[in-house]
Structure formats: C-alpha cells, structure tokens
CSV table of C-alpha atoms in Angstrom, one decimal:
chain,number,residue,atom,x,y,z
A,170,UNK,CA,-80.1,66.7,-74.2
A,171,UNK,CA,-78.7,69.9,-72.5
A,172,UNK,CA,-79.7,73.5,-73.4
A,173,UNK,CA,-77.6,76.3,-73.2
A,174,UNK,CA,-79.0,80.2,-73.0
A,175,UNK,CA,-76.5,82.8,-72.2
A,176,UNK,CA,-77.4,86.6,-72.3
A,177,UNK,CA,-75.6,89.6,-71.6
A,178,UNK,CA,-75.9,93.6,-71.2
A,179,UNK,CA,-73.3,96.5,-70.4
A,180,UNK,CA,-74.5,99.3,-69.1
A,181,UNK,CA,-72.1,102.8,-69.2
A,182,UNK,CA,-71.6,106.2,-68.6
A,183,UNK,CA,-69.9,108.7,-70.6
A,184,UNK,CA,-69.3,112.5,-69.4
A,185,UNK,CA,-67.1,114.9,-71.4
A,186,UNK,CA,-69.1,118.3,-70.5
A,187,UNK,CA,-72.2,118.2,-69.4
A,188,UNK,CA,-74.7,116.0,-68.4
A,189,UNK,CA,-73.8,111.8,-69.1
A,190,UNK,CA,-74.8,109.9,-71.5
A,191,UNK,CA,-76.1,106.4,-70.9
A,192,UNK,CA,-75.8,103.9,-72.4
A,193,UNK,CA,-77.4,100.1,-72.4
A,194,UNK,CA,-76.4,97.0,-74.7
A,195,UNK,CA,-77.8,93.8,-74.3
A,196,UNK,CA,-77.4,90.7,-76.4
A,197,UNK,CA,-78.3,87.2,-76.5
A,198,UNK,CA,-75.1,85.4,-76.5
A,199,UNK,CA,-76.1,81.7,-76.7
A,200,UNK,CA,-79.3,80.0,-77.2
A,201,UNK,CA,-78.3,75.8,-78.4
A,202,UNK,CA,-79.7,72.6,-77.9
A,203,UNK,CA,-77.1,69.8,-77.4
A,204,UNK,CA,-78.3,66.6,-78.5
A,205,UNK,CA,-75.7,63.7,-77.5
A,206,UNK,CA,-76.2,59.7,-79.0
A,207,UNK,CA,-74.7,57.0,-76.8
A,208,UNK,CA,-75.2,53.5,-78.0
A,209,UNK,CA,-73.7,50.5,-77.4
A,210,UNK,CA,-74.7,46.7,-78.4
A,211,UNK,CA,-73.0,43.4,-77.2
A,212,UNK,CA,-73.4,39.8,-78.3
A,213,UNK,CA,-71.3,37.0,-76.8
A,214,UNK,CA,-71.8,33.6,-76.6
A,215,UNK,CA,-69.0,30.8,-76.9
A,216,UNK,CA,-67.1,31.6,-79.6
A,217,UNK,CA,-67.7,35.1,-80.3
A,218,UNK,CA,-67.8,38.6,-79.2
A,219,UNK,CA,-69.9,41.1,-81.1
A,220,UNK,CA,-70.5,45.0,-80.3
A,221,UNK,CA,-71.7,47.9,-82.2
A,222,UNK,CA,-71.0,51.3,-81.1
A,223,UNK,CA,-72.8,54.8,-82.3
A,224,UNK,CA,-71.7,58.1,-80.9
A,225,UNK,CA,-73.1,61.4,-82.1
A,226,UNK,CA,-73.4,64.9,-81.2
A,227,UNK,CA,-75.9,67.3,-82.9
A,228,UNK,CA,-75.5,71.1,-81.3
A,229,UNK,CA,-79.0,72.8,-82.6
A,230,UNK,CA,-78.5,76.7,-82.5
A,231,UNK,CA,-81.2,79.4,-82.5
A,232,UNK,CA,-78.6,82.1,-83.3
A,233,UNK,CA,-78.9,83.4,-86.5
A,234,UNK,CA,-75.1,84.2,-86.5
A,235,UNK,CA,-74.1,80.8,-85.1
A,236,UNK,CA,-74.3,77.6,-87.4
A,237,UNK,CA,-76.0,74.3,-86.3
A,238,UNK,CA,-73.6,71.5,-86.9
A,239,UNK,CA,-73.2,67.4,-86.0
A,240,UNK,CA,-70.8,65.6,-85.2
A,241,UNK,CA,-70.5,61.6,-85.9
A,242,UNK,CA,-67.8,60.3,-84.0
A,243,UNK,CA,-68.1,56.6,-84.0
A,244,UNK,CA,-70.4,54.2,-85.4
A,245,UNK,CA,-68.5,50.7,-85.9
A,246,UNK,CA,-69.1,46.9,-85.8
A,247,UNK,CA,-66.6,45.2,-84.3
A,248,UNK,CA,-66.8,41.2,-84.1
A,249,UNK,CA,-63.9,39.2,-82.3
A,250,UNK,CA,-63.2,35.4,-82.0
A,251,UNK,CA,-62.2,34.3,-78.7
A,252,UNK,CA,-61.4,30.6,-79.7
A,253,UNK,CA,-59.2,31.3,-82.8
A,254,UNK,CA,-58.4,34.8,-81.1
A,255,UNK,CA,-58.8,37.0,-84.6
A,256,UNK,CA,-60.7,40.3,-84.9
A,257,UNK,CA,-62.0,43.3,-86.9
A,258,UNK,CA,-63.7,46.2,-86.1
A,259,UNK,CA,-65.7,48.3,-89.2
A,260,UNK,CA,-66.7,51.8,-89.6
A,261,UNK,CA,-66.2,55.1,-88.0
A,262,UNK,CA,-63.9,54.6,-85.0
A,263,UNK,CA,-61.0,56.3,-82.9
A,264,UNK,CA,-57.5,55.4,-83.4
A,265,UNK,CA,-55.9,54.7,-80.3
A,266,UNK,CA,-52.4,53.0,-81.2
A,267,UNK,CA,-50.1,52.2,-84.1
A,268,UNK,CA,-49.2,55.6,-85.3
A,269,UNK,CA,-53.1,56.4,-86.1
A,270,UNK,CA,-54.2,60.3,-85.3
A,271,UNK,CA,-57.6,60.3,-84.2
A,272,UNK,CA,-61.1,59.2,-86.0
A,273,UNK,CA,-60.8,57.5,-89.3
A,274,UNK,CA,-63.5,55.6,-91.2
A,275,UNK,CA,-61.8,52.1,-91.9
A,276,UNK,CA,-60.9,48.8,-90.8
A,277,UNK,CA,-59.0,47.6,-88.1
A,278,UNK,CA,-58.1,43.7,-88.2
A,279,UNK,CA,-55.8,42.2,-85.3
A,280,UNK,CA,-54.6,38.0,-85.1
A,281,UNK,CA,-53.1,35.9,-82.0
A,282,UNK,CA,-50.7,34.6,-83.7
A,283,UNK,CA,-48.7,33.4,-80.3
A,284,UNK,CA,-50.1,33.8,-77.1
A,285,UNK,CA,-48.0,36.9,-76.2
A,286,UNK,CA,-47.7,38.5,-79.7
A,287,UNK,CA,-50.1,39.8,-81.7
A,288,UNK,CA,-50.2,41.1,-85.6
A,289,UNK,CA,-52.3,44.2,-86.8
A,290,UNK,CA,-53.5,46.3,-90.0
A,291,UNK,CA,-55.2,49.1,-90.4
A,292,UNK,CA,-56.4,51.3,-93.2
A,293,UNK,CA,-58.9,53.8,-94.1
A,294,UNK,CA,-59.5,57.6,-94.6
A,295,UNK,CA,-58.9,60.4,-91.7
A,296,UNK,CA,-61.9,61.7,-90.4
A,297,UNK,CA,-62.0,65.7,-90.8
A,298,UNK,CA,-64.8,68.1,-89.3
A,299,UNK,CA,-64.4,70.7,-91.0
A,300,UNK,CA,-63.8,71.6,-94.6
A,301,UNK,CA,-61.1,70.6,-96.7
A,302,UNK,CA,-59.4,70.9,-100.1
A,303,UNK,CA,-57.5,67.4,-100.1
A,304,UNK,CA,-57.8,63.9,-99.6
A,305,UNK,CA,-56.0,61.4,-97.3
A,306,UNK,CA,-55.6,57.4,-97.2
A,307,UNK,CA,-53.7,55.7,-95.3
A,308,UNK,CA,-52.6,52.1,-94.3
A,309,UNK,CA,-50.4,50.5,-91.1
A,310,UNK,CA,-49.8,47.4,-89.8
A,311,UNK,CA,-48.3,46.9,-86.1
A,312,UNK,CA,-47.0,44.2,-83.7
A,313,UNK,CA,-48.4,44.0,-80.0
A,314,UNK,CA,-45.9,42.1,-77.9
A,315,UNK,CA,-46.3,40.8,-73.8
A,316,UNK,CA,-46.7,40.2,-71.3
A,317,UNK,CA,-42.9,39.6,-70.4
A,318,UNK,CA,-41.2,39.5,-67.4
A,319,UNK,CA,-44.6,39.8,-65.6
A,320,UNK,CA,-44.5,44.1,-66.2
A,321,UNK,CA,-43.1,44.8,-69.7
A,322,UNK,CA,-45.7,45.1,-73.1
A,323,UNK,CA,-46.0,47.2,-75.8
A,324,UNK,CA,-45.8,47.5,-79.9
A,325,UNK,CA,-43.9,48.1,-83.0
A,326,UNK,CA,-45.7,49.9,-86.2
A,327,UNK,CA,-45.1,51.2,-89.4
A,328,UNK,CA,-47.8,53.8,-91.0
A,329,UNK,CA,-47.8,55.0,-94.6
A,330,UNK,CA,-50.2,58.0,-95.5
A,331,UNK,CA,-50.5,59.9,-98.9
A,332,UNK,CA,-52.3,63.2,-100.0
A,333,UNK,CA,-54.4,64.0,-103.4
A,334,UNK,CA,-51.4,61.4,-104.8
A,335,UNK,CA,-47.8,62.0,-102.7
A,336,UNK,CA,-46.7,61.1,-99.7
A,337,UNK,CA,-48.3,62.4,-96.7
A,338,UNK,CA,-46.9,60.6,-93.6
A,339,UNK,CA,-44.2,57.7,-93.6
A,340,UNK,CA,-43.4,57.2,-89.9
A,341,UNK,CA,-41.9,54.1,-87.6
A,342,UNK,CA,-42.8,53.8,-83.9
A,343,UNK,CA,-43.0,52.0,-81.0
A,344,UNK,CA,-45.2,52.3,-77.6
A,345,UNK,CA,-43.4,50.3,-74.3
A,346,UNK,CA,-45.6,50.4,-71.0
A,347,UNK,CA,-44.2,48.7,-68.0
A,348,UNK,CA,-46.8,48.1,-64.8
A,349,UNK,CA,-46.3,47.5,-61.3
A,350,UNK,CA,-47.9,47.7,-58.1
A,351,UNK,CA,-46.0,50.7,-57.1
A,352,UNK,CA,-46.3,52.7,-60.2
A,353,UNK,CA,-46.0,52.9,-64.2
A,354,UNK,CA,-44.3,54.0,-67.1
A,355,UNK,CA,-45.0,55.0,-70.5
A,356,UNK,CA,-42.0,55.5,-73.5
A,357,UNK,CA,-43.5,56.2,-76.6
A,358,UNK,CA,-41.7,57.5,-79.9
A,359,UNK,CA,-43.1,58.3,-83.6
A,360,UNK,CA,-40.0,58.9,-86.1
A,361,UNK,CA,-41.1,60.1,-89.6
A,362,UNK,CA,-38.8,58.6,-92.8
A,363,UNK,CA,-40.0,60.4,-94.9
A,364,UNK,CA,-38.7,64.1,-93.6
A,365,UNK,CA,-36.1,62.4,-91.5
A,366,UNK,CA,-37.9,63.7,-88.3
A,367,UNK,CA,-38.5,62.6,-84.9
A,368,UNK,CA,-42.5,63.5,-84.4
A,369,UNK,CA,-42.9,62.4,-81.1
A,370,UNK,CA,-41.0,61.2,-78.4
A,371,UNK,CA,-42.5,61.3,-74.4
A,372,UNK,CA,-41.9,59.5,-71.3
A,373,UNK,CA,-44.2,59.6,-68.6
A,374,UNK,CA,-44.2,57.6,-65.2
A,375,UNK,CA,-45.4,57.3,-61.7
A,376,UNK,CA,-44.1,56.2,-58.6
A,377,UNK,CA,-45.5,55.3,-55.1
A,378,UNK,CA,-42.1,56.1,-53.0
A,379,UNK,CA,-44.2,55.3,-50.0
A,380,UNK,CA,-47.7,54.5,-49.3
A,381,UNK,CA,-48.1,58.1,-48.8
A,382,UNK,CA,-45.8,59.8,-51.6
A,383,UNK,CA,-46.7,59.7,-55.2
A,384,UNK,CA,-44.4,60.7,-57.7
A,385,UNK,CA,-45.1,61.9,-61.5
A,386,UNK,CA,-43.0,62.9,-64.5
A,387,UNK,CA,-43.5,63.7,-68.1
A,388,UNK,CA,-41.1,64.5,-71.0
A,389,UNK,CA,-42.7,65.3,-73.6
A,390,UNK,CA,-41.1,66.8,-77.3
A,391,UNK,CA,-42.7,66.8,-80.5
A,392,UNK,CA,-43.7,68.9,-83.6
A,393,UNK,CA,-47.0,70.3,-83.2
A,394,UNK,CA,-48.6,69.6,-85.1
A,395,UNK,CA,-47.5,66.1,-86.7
A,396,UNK,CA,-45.3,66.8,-89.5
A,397,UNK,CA,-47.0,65.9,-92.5
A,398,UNK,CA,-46.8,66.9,-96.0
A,399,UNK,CA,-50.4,68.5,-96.3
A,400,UNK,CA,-49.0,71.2,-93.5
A,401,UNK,CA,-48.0,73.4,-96.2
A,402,UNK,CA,-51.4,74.4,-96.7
A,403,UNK,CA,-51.3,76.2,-93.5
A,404,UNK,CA,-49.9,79.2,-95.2
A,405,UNK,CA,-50.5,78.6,-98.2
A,406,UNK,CA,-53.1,81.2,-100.2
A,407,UNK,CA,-56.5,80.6,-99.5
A,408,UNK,CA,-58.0,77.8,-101.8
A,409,UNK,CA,-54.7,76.7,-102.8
A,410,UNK,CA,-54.4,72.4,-103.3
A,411,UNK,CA,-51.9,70.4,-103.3
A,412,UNK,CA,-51.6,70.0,-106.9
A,413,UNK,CA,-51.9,73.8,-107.2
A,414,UNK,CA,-48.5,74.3,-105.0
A,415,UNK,CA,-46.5,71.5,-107.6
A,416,UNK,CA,-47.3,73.7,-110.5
A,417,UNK,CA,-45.5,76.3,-109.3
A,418,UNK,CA,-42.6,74.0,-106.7
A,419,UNK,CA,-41.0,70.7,-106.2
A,420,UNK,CA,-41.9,68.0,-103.7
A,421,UNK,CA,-39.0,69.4,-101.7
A,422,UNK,CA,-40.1,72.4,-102.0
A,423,UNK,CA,-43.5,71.5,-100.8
A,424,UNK,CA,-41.9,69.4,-97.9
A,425,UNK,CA,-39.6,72.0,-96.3
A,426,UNK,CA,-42.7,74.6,-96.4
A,427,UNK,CA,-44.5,71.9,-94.2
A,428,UNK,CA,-41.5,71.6,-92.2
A,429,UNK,CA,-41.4,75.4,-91.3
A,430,UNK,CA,-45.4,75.3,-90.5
A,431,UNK,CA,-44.4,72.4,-87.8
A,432,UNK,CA,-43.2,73.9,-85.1
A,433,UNK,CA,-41.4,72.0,-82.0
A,434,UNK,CA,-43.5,71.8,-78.8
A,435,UNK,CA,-41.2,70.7,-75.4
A,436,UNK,CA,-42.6,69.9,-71.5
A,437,UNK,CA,-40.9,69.2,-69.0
A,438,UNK,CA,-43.5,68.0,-65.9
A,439,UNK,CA,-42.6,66.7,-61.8
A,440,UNK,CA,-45.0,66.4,-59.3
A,441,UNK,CA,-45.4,64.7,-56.0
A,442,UNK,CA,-48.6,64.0,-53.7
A,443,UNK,CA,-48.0,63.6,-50.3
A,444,UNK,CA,-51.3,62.5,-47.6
A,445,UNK,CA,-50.4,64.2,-44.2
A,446,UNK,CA,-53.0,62.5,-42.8
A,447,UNK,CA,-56.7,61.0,-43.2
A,448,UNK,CA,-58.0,63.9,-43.9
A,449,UNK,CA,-55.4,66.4,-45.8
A,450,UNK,CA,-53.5,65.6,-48.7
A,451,UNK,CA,-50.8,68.5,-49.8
A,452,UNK,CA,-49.2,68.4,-53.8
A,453,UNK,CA,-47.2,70.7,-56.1
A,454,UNK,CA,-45.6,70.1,-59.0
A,455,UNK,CA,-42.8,72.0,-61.7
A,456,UNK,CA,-43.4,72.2,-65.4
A,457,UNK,CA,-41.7,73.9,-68.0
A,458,UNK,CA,-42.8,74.5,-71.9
A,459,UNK,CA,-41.5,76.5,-74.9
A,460,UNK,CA,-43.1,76.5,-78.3
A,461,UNK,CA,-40.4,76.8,-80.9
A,462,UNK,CA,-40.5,79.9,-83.4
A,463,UNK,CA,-40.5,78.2,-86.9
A,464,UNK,CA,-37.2,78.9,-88.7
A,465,UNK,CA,-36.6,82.5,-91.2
A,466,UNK,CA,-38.7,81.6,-94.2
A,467,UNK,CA,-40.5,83.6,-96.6
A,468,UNK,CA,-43.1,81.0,-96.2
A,469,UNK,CA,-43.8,82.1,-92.4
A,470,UNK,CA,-44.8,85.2,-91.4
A,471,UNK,CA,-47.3,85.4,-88.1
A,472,UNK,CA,-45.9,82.7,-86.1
A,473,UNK,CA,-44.2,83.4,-82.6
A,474,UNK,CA,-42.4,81.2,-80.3
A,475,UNK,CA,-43.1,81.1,-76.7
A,476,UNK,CA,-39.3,80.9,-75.3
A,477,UNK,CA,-39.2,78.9,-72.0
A,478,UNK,CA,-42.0,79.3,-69.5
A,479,UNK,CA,-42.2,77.8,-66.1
A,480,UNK,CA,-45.4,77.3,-64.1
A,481,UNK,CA,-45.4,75.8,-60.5
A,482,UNK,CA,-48.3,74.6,-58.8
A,483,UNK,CA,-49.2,74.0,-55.1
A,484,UNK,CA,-52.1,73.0,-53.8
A,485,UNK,CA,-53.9,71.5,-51.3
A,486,UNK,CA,-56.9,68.4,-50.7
A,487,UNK,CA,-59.4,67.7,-47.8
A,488,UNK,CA,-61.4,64.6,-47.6
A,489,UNK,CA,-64.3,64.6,-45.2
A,490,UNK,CA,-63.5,68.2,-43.7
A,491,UNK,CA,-67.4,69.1,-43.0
C-alpha cells in the first residue's frame, strides 16, 4: 500500500491604482490510497508444472472530484506437462506474442510437437478498462521455431479478430530474434489482410564492437494505433456503434474512416556506450520521429502531424565517484 497527498496554494498580487490586492488559493490536489495484489503460486513435481497468478491494483481516492477505480490485470491458471511438453494457461493474462495486443481474458494452449518447433492457439476477448460501446473476440494460432544454427528462433502467426459481428483485425506476422555473446537482434513485422496494411514492422539490435563499445539501433514504423476496424469510432459522434455507422455506410466506408483515424508513427534510433575507464562511462545517441498527419477527409478534423523531429542525447555515467 502507498499513499499519495499532494496540496498546493498560489499566492498573488494584483496593482492597477492603488493599494494591491492579495490574493491566496489553496487546494488539495491529491489525497489516494494505492492498494497493489501480487500473488503468485507454484506446483511442480515430476510431470507437471502448475502456477496461478493474481495481479490487482485498487487506487482508493478521497477526492470528491476524482473517481476510485480497480484494476485486474491478471489472474490465470496455467498448468504445463514437462514429459509430453503440452500446455494451457486460463483466465485473465497478458498477451506477449502472436499478434495478441495486451490483456485478454482467454485461453492460451501451446504443444511440442518436435523438439525445436512448437504449435499454438489462442482465443478470447480483449480486455478494455474503460468504457465501451462494442464487443471484440478474437482467435490465433502461431508456430514457435528454434533453436537453429545455435542463435536464430522465432515464430509465424495468423490472428483473426471481429467487432459487434465484422471483421475487426485479420493480420499475418512473424517475430525472428537472433542471440549472441556479443549482441542481439530483433525483426518483427505485423501485416494486416484485411486493409492490405503493413501494421508494424521494427528492427532493433545491439552490438558489443569491443568490450568497451556498445552499439544500439531501432527502426521502428507502424500505424498508431493498430489499424483495426473499430477505429472509426474515434471520430465518430458520441454514442455512435458500429451497427449505428452501417445504417448510414458501407463496410468500405467504415474501413477507410478507420484507415484515416490510424495515423503512421516512424523512429529512427543510434546509440553507442563507450566506458573510458573503471569509473566513467560516456554515451549519446541520435533519434528521429514524425507522426504522420492523417490524409484530407471530412472524417478528420483535429488531428496534426508532427513533421520530422530530431532529438540527440549525450550524457554521462560515474560508478563509485564518492
């Protein structure tokens, strides 16, 4: 448990003619009681591997203008054979691969079915904290391949999601890691089929040029957020559905206005780390983003791209100074 109180006051001064006038404001700005639930179980013995996991947040305010409000964000079973190698996992949990974004409550179920490859499904219903007018299901299934060559693994998926009845999501993807003792890379790509849209596609690696000299890099584009169907209720009028938008336009209709709410998001990252000595360590890196302005629509009205922007960074470490 943490408490948080936070209170405030402006004082000021006015003079037009005259003596000032003073002023004082004061306000109580935050006055909540954080409540966090960490629980984990295990049970192994031979054959099996048994855990159940519960995490929960429940934020108690004493701020009549500020809402109390709680926050389950796991709470699964997940039992695994280690003989036949098969396993499932049940309930609230994060998803963490195969073209799954974020919490869902479902079922994940995985099988060995050759010692370096590895079959998947997954189904269940996106996990939303806040209120919403529509409801999601989805299903995937995946393939987890490797080790190979002694640094290469990675998987294959496909993922089908609908909304209130239509297609939602329909995307194809693949994650490809490679390890080794002087560095790592990541190449990971989500391609939606049902727009015709490349979703995400990043690269990110780094590199030990010396035992001294680390090297990083990230390219990173994608359309922020994840182009889906249901992102035409962005701008859509408040209370609106998805059934209420088809009364009055077609699926296409309803799929280009998500299109324009989906902007594309590009980063460009490099950075190096260099140790001088024992003691001092000296780093800086480059990045570049730009936020792209959605195209003329009558549909979009308040959003604004970024246009390129460049931040550089330098900085400096000391182990042990004092």
């Amino acid at each position: 448990q943490y408490y948080y109180y936070g209170q405030s006051q402006v004082d000021s001064a006015t003079t037009v003619l005259g003596p000032a006038t003073n002023t004082s404001l004061s306000n109580n700005d935050q006055s909540m009681l954080y409540n966090n639930l960490d629980l984990r179980g295990r049970q192994s013995n031979g054959n099996w591997d048994n855990r159940v996991v519960v995490r929960e947040t429940y934020v108690a305010s004493f701020l009549d203008n500020v809402d109390s409000y709680n926050r389950l964000y796991s709470a699964y079973f997940e039992a695994a054979n280690k003989v036949d190698e098969y396993s499932g996992r049940f309930g609230r949990q994060s998803g963490t691969s195969g073209g799954v974004l974020g919490s869902f409550d479902g079922a994940t179920l995985g099988y060995n079915v050759l010692p370096k490859w590895r079959v998947n499904a997954v189904a269940g219903t996106p996990v939303e904290f806040y209120s919403v007018n529509y409801s999601k299901q989805f299903w995937g299934t995946s393939l987890d391949f490797g080790l190979f060559a002694d640094h290469w693994n990675g998987s294959l998926y496909y993922i089908q999601q609908t909304v209130d009845g239509i297609a939602d999501r329909q995307a194809t993807g693949t994650e490809l890691r490679y390890f080794d003792p002087k560095g790592s890379a990541l190449l990971y790509l989500d391609y939606d089929t049902l727009f015709d849209e490349l979703n995400i596609a990043t690269f990110q690696a780094t590199w030990l040029s010396s035992p001294a000299t680390t090297w990083n890099t990230l390219l990173d584009h994608r359309l922020a957020p994840t182009l889906m169907t249901s992102n035409a209720l962005f701008t859509a009028p408040e209370g609106s559905t998805i059934q209420s938008l088809l009364a009055t336009m077609t699926e296409e209709a309803l799929r280009q206005m998500a299109v324009d709410n989906s902007p594309t998001f590009d980063s460009y990252m490099l950075g190096v780390s260099h140790n001088l000595n024992t003691t001092w360590q000296i780093g800086g890196d480059v990045r570049r983003f730009n936020l792209s302005a959605p195209p003329s629509s009558p549909t979009i009205t308040t959003i604004l791209g970024t246009g390129a922007t460049m931040m550089y960074t330098l900085q400096t470490i000391a182990n042990g100074l004092i």
